[in-house]
Short mmCIF file of N, CA and C in Angstrom, two decimals:
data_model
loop_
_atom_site.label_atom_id
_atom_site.label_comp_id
_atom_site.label_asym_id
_atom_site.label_seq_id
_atom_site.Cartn_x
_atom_site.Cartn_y
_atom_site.Cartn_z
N UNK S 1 87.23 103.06 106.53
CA UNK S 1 88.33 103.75 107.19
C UNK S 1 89.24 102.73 107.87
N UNK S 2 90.62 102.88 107.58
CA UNK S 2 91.34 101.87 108.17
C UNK S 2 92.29 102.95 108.99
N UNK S 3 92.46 102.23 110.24
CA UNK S 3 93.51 103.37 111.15
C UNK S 3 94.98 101.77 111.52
N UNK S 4 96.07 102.58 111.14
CA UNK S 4 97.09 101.80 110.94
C UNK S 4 98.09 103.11 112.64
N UNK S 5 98.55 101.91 113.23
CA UNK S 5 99.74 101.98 114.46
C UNK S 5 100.93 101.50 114.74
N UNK S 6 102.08 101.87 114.22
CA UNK S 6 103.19 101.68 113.95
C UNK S 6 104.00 101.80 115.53
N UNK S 7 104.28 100.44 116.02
CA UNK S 7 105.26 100.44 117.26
C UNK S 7 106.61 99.59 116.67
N UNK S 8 107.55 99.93 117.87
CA UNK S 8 109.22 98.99 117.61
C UNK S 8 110.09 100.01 117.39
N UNK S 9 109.57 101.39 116.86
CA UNK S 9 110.65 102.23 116.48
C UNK S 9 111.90 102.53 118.34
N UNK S 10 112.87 103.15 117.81
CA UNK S 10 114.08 103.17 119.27
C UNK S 10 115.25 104.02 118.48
N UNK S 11 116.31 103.77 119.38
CA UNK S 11 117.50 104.41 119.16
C UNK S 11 118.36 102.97 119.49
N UNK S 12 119.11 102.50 118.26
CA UNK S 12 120.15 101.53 117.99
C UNK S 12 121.41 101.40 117.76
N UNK S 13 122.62 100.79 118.29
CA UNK S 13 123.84 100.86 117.42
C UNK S 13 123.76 100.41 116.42
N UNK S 14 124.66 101.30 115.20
CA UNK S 14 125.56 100.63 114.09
C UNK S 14 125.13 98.97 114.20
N UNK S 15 124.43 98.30 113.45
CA UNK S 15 124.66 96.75 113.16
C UNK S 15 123.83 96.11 114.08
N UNK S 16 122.95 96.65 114.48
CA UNK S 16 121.62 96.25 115.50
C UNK S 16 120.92 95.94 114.92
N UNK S 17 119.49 95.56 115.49
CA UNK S 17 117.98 95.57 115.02
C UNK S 17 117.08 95.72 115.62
N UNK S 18 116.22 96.09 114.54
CA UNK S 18 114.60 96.87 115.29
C UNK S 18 113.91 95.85 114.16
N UNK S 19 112.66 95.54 114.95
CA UNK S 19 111.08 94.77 114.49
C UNK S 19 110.47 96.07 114.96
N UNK S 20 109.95 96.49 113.72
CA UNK S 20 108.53 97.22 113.18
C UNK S 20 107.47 96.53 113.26
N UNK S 21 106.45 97.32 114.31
CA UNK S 21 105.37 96.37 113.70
C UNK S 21 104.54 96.97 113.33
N UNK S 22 103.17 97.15 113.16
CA UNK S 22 101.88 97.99 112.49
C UNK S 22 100.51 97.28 112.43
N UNK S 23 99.94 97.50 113.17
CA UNK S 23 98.85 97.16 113.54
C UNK S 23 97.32 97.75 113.21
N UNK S 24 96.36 97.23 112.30
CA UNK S 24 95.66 97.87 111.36
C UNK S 24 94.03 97.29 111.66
N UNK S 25 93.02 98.27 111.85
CA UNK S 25 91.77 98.28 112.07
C UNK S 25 90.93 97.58 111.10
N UNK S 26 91.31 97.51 110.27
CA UNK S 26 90.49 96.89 109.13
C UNK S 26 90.03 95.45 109.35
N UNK S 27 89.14 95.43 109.24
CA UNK S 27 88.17 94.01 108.69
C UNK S 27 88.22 93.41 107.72
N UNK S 28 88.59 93.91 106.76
CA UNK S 28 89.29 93.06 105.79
C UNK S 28 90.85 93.62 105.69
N UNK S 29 91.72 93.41 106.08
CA UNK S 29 93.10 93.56 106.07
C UNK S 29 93.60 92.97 105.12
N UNK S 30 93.27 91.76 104.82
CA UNK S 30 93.62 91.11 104.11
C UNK S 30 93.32 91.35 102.81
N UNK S 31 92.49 91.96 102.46
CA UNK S 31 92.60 92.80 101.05
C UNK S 31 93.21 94.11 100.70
N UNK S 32 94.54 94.40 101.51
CA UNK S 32 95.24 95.56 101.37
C UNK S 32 96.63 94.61 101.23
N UNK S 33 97.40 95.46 99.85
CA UNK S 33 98.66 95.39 100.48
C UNK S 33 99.34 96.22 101.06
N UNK S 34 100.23 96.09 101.70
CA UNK S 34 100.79 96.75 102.87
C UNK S 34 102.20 97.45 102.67
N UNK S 35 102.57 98.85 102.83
CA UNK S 35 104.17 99.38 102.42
C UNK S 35 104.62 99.93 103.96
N UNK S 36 106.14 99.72 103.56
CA UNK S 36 106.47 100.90 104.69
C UNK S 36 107.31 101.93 103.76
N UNK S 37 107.81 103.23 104.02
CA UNK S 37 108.08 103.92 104.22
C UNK S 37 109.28 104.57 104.90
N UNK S 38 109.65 105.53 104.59
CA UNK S 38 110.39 106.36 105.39
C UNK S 38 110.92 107.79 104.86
N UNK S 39 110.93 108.68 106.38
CA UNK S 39 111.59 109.93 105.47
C UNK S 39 112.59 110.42 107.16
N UNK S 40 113.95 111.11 106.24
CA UNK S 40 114.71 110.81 107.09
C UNK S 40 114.94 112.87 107.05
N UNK S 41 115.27 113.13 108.02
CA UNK S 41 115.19 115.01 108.04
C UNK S 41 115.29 115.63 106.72
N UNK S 42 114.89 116.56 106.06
CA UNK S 42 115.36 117.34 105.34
C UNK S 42 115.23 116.70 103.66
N UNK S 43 114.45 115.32 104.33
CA UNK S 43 114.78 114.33 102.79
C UNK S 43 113.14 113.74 102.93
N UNK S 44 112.64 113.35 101.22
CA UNK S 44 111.74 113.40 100.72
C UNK S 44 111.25 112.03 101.49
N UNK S 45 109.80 111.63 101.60
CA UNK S 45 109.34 109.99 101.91
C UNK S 45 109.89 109.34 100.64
N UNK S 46 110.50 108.37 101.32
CA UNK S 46 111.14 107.10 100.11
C UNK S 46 110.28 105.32 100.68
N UNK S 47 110.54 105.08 99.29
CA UNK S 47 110.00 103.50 99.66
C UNK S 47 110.64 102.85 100.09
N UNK S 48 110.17 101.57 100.99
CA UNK S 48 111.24 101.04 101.56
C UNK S 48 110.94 99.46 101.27
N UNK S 49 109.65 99.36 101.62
CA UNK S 49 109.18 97.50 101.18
C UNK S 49 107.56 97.82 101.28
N UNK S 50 107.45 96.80 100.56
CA UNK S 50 105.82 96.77 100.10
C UNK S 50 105.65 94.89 100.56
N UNK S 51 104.22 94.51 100.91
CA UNK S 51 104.09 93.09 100.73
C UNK S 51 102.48 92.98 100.44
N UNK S 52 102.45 91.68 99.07
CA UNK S 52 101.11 91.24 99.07
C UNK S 52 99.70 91.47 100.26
N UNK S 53 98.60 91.26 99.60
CA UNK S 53 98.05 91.09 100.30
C UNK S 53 97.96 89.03 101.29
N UNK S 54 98.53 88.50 100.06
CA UNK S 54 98.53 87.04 100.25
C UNK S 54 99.78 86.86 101.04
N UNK S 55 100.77 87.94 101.29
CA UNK S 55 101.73 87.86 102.00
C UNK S 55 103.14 86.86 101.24
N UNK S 56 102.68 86.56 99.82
CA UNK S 56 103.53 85.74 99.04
C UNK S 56 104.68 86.03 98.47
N UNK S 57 104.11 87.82 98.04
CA UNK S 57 105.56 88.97 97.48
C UNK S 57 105.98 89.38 98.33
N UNK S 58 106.77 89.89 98.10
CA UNK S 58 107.50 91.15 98.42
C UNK S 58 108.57 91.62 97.45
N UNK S 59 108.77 93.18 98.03
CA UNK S 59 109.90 93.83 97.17
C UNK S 59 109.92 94.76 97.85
N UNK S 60 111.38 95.00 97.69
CA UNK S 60 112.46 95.52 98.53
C UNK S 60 112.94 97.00 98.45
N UNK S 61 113.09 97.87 98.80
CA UNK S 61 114.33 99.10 98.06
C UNK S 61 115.21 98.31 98.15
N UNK S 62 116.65 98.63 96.84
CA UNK S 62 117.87 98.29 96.91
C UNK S 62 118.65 98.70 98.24
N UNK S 63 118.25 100.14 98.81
CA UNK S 63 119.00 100.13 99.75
C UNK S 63 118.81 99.16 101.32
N UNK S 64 117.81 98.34 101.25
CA UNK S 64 117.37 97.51 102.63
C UNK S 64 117.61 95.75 102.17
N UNK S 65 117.47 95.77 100.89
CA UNK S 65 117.52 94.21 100.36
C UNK S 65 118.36 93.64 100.96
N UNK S 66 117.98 92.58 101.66
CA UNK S 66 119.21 91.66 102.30
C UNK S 66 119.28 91.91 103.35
N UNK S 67 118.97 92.77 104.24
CA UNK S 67 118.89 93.43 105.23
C UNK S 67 117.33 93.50 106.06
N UNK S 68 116.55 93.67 105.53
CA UNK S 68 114.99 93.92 105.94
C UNK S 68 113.97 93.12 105.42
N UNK S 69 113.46 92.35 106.44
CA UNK S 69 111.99 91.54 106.00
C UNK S 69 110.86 91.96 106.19
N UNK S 70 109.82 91.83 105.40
CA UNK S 70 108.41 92.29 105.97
C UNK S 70 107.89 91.07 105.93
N UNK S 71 106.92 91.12 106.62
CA UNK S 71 105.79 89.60 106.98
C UNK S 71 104.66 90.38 107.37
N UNK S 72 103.66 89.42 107.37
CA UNK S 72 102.69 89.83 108.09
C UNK S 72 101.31 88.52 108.61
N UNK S 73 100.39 88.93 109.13
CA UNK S 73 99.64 88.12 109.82
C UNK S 73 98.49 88.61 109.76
N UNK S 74 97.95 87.97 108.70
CA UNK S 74 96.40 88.42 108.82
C UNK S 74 95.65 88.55 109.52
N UNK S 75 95.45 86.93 110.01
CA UNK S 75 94.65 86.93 111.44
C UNK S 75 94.90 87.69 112.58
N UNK S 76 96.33 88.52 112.68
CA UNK S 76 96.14 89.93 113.77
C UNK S 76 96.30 90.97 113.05
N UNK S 77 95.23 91.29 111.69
CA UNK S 77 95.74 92.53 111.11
C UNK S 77 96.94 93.29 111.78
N UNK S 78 98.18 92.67 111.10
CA UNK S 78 99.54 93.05 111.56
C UNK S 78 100.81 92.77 110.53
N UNK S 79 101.49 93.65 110.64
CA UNK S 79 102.86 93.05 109.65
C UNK S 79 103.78 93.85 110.41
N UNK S 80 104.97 93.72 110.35
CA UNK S 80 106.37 93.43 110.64
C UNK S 80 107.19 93.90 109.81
N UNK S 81 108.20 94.70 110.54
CA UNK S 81 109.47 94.68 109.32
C UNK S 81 110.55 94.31 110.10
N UNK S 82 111.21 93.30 110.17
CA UNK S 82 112.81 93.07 110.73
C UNK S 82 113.76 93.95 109.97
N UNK S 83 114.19 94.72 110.82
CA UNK S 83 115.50 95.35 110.37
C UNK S 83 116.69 94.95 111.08
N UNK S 84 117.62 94.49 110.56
CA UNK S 84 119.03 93.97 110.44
C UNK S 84 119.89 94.76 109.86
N UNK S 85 121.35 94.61 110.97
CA UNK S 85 122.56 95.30 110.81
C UNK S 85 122.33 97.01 110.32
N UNK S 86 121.63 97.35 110.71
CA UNK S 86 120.95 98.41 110.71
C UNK S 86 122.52 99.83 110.47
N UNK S 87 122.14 100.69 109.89
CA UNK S 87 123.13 101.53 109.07
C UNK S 87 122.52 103.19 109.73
N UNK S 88 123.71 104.12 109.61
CA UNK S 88 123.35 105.57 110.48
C UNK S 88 122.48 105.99 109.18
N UNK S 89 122.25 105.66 108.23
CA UNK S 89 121.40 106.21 107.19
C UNK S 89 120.59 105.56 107.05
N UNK S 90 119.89 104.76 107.60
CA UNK S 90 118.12 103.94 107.96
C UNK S 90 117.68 105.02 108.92
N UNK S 91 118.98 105.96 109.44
CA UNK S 91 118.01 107.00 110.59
C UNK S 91 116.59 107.64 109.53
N UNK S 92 115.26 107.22 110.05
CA UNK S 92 114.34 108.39 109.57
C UNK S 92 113.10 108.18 110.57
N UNK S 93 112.08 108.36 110.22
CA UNK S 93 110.70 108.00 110.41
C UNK S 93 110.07 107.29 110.10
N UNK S 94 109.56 105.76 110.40
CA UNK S 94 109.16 105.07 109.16
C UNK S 94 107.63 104.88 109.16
N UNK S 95 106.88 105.36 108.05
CA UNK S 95 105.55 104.83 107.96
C UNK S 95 105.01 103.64 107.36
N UNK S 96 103.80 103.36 107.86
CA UNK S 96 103.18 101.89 107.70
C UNK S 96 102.24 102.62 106.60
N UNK S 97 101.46 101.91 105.54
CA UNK S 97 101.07 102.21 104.66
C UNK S 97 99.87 101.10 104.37
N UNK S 98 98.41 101.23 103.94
CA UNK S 98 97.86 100.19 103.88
C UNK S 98 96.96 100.29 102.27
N UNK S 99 97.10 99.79 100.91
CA UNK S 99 96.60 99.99 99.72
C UNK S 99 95.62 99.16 99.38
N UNK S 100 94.34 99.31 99.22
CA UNK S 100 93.29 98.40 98.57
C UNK S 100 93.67 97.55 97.02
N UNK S 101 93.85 96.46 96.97
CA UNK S 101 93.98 95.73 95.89
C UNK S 101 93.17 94.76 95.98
N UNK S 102 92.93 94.43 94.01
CA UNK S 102 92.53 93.39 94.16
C UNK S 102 92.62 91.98 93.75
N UNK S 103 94.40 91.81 93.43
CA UNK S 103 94.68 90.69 93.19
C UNK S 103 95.46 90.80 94.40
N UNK S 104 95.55 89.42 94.97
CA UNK S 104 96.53 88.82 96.36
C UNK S 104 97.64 88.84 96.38
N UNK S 105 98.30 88.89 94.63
CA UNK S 105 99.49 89.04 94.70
C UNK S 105 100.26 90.41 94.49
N UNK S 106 99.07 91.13 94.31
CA UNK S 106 99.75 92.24 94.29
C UNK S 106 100.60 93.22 95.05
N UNK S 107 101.20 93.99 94.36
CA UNK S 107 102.82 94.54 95.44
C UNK S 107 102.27 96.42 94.80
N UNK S 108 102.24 97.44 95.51
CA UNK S 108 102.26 98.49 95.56
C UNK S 108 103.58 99.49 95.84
N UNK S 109 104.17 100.16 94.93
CA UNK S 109 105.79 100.50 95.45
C UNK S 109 105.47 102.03 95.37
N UNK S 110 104.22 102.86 95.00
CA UNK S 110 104.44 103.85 94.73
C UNK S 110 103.26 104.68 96.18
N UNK S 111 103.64 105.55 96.54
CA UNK S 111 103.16 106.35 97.72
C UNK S 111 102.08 106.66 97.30
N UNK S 112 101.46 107.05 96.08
CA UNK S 112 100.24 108.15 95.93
C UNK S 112 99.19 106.79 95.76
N UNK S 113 99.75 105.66 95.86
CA UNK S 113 98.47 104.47 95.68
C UNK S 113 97.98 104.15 97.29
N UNK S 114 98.68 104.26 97.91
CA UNK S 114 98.06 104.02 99.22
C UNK S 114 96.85 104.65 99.55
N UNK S 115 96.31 103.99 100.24
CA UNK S 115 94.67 104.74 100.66
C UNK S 115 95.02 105.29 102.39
N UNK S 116 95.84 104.86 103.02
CA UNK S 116 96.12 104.70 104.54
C UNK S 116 97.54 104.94 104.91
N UNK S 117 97.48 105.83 105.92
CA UNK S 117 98.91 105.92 106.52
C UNK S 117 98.62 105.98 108.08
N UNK S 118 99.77 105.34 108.72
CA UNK S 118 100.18 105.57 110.26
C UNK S 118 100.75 106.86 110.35
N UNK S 119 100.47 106.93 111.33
CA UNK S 119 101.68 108.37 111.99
C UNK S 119 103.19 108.31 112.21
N UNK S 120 103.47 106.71 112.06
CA UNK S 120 104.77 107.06 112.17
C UNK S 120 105.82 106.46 113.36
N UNK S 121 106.83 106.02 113.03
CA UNK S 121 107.66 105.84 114.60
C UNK S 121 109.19 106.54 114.00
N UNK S 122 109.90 106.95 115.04
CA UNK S 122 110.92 107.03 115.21
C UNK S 122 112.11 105.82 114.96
N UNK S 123 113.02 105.75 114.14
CA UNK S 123 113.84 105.05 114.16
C UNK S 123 115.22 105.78 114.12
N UNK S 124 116.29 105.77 115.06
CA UNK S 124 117.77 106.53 115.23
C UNK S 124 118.41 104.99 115.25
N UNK S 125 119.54 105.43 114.63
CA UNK S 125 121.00 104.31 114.39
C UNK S 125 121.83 105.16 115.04
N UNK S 126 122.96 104.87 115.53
CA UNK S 126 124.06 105.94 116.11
C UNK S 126 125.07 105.37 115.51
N UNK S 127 126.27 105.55 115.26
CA UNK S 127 127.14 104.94 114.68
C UNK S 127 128.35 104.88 115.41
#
């Protein structure tokens, strides 16, 4: 059982930023890769970024590329998402996501592979 805790979420202007972070129980963390998420009112959970377990990949949605990093830190079962210049349509909920793999480089983009979800933070943009 892995229990994943998603802090950083807020209320931002137009062209701000928020650090996501997510913080995960697991003992081996490091054999999950890690997604976030989001679903914004009235609209379906969409992908947003996924990262290795080796922390080497990543991949992006088109709509955050260039805009949003994920990282993470094994040694504090933890990862990160920097969000930059932040847009009134990043408004949603974003979840942390944690998937058992078993190559290091592997990248997970699809929701029904995850084994683990957070509850969630709040993220508002105002424009």
């Amino acid at each position: 059982q892995v229990q994943l805790v998603e802090s950083g979420g807020g209320l931002v202007q137009a062209g701000g930023s928020l650090r996501l972070s997510c913080a995960a129980s697991a003992r081996t963390f490091s054999r999950y890769a890690m997604g976030w998420f989001r679903q914004a009112p009235g609209k379906e959970r969409e992908f947003v970024a996924t990262i290795s377990w080796s922390g080497g990949s990543t991949y992006y949605a088109n709509s955050v590329k260039g805009r949003f990093t994920f990282s993470r830190d094994n040694a504090k079962n933890t990862v990160f998402l920097q969000m930059n210049n932040l847009k009134p349509e990043d408004t949603a909920v974003y979840y942390c996501a944690a998937g058992l793999v078993s190559n290091s480089d592997s990248l997970v983009l699809t929701a029904s592979r995850y084994d683990y979800w957070g509850q969630g933070t709040q993220v508002t943009v105002s424009s």
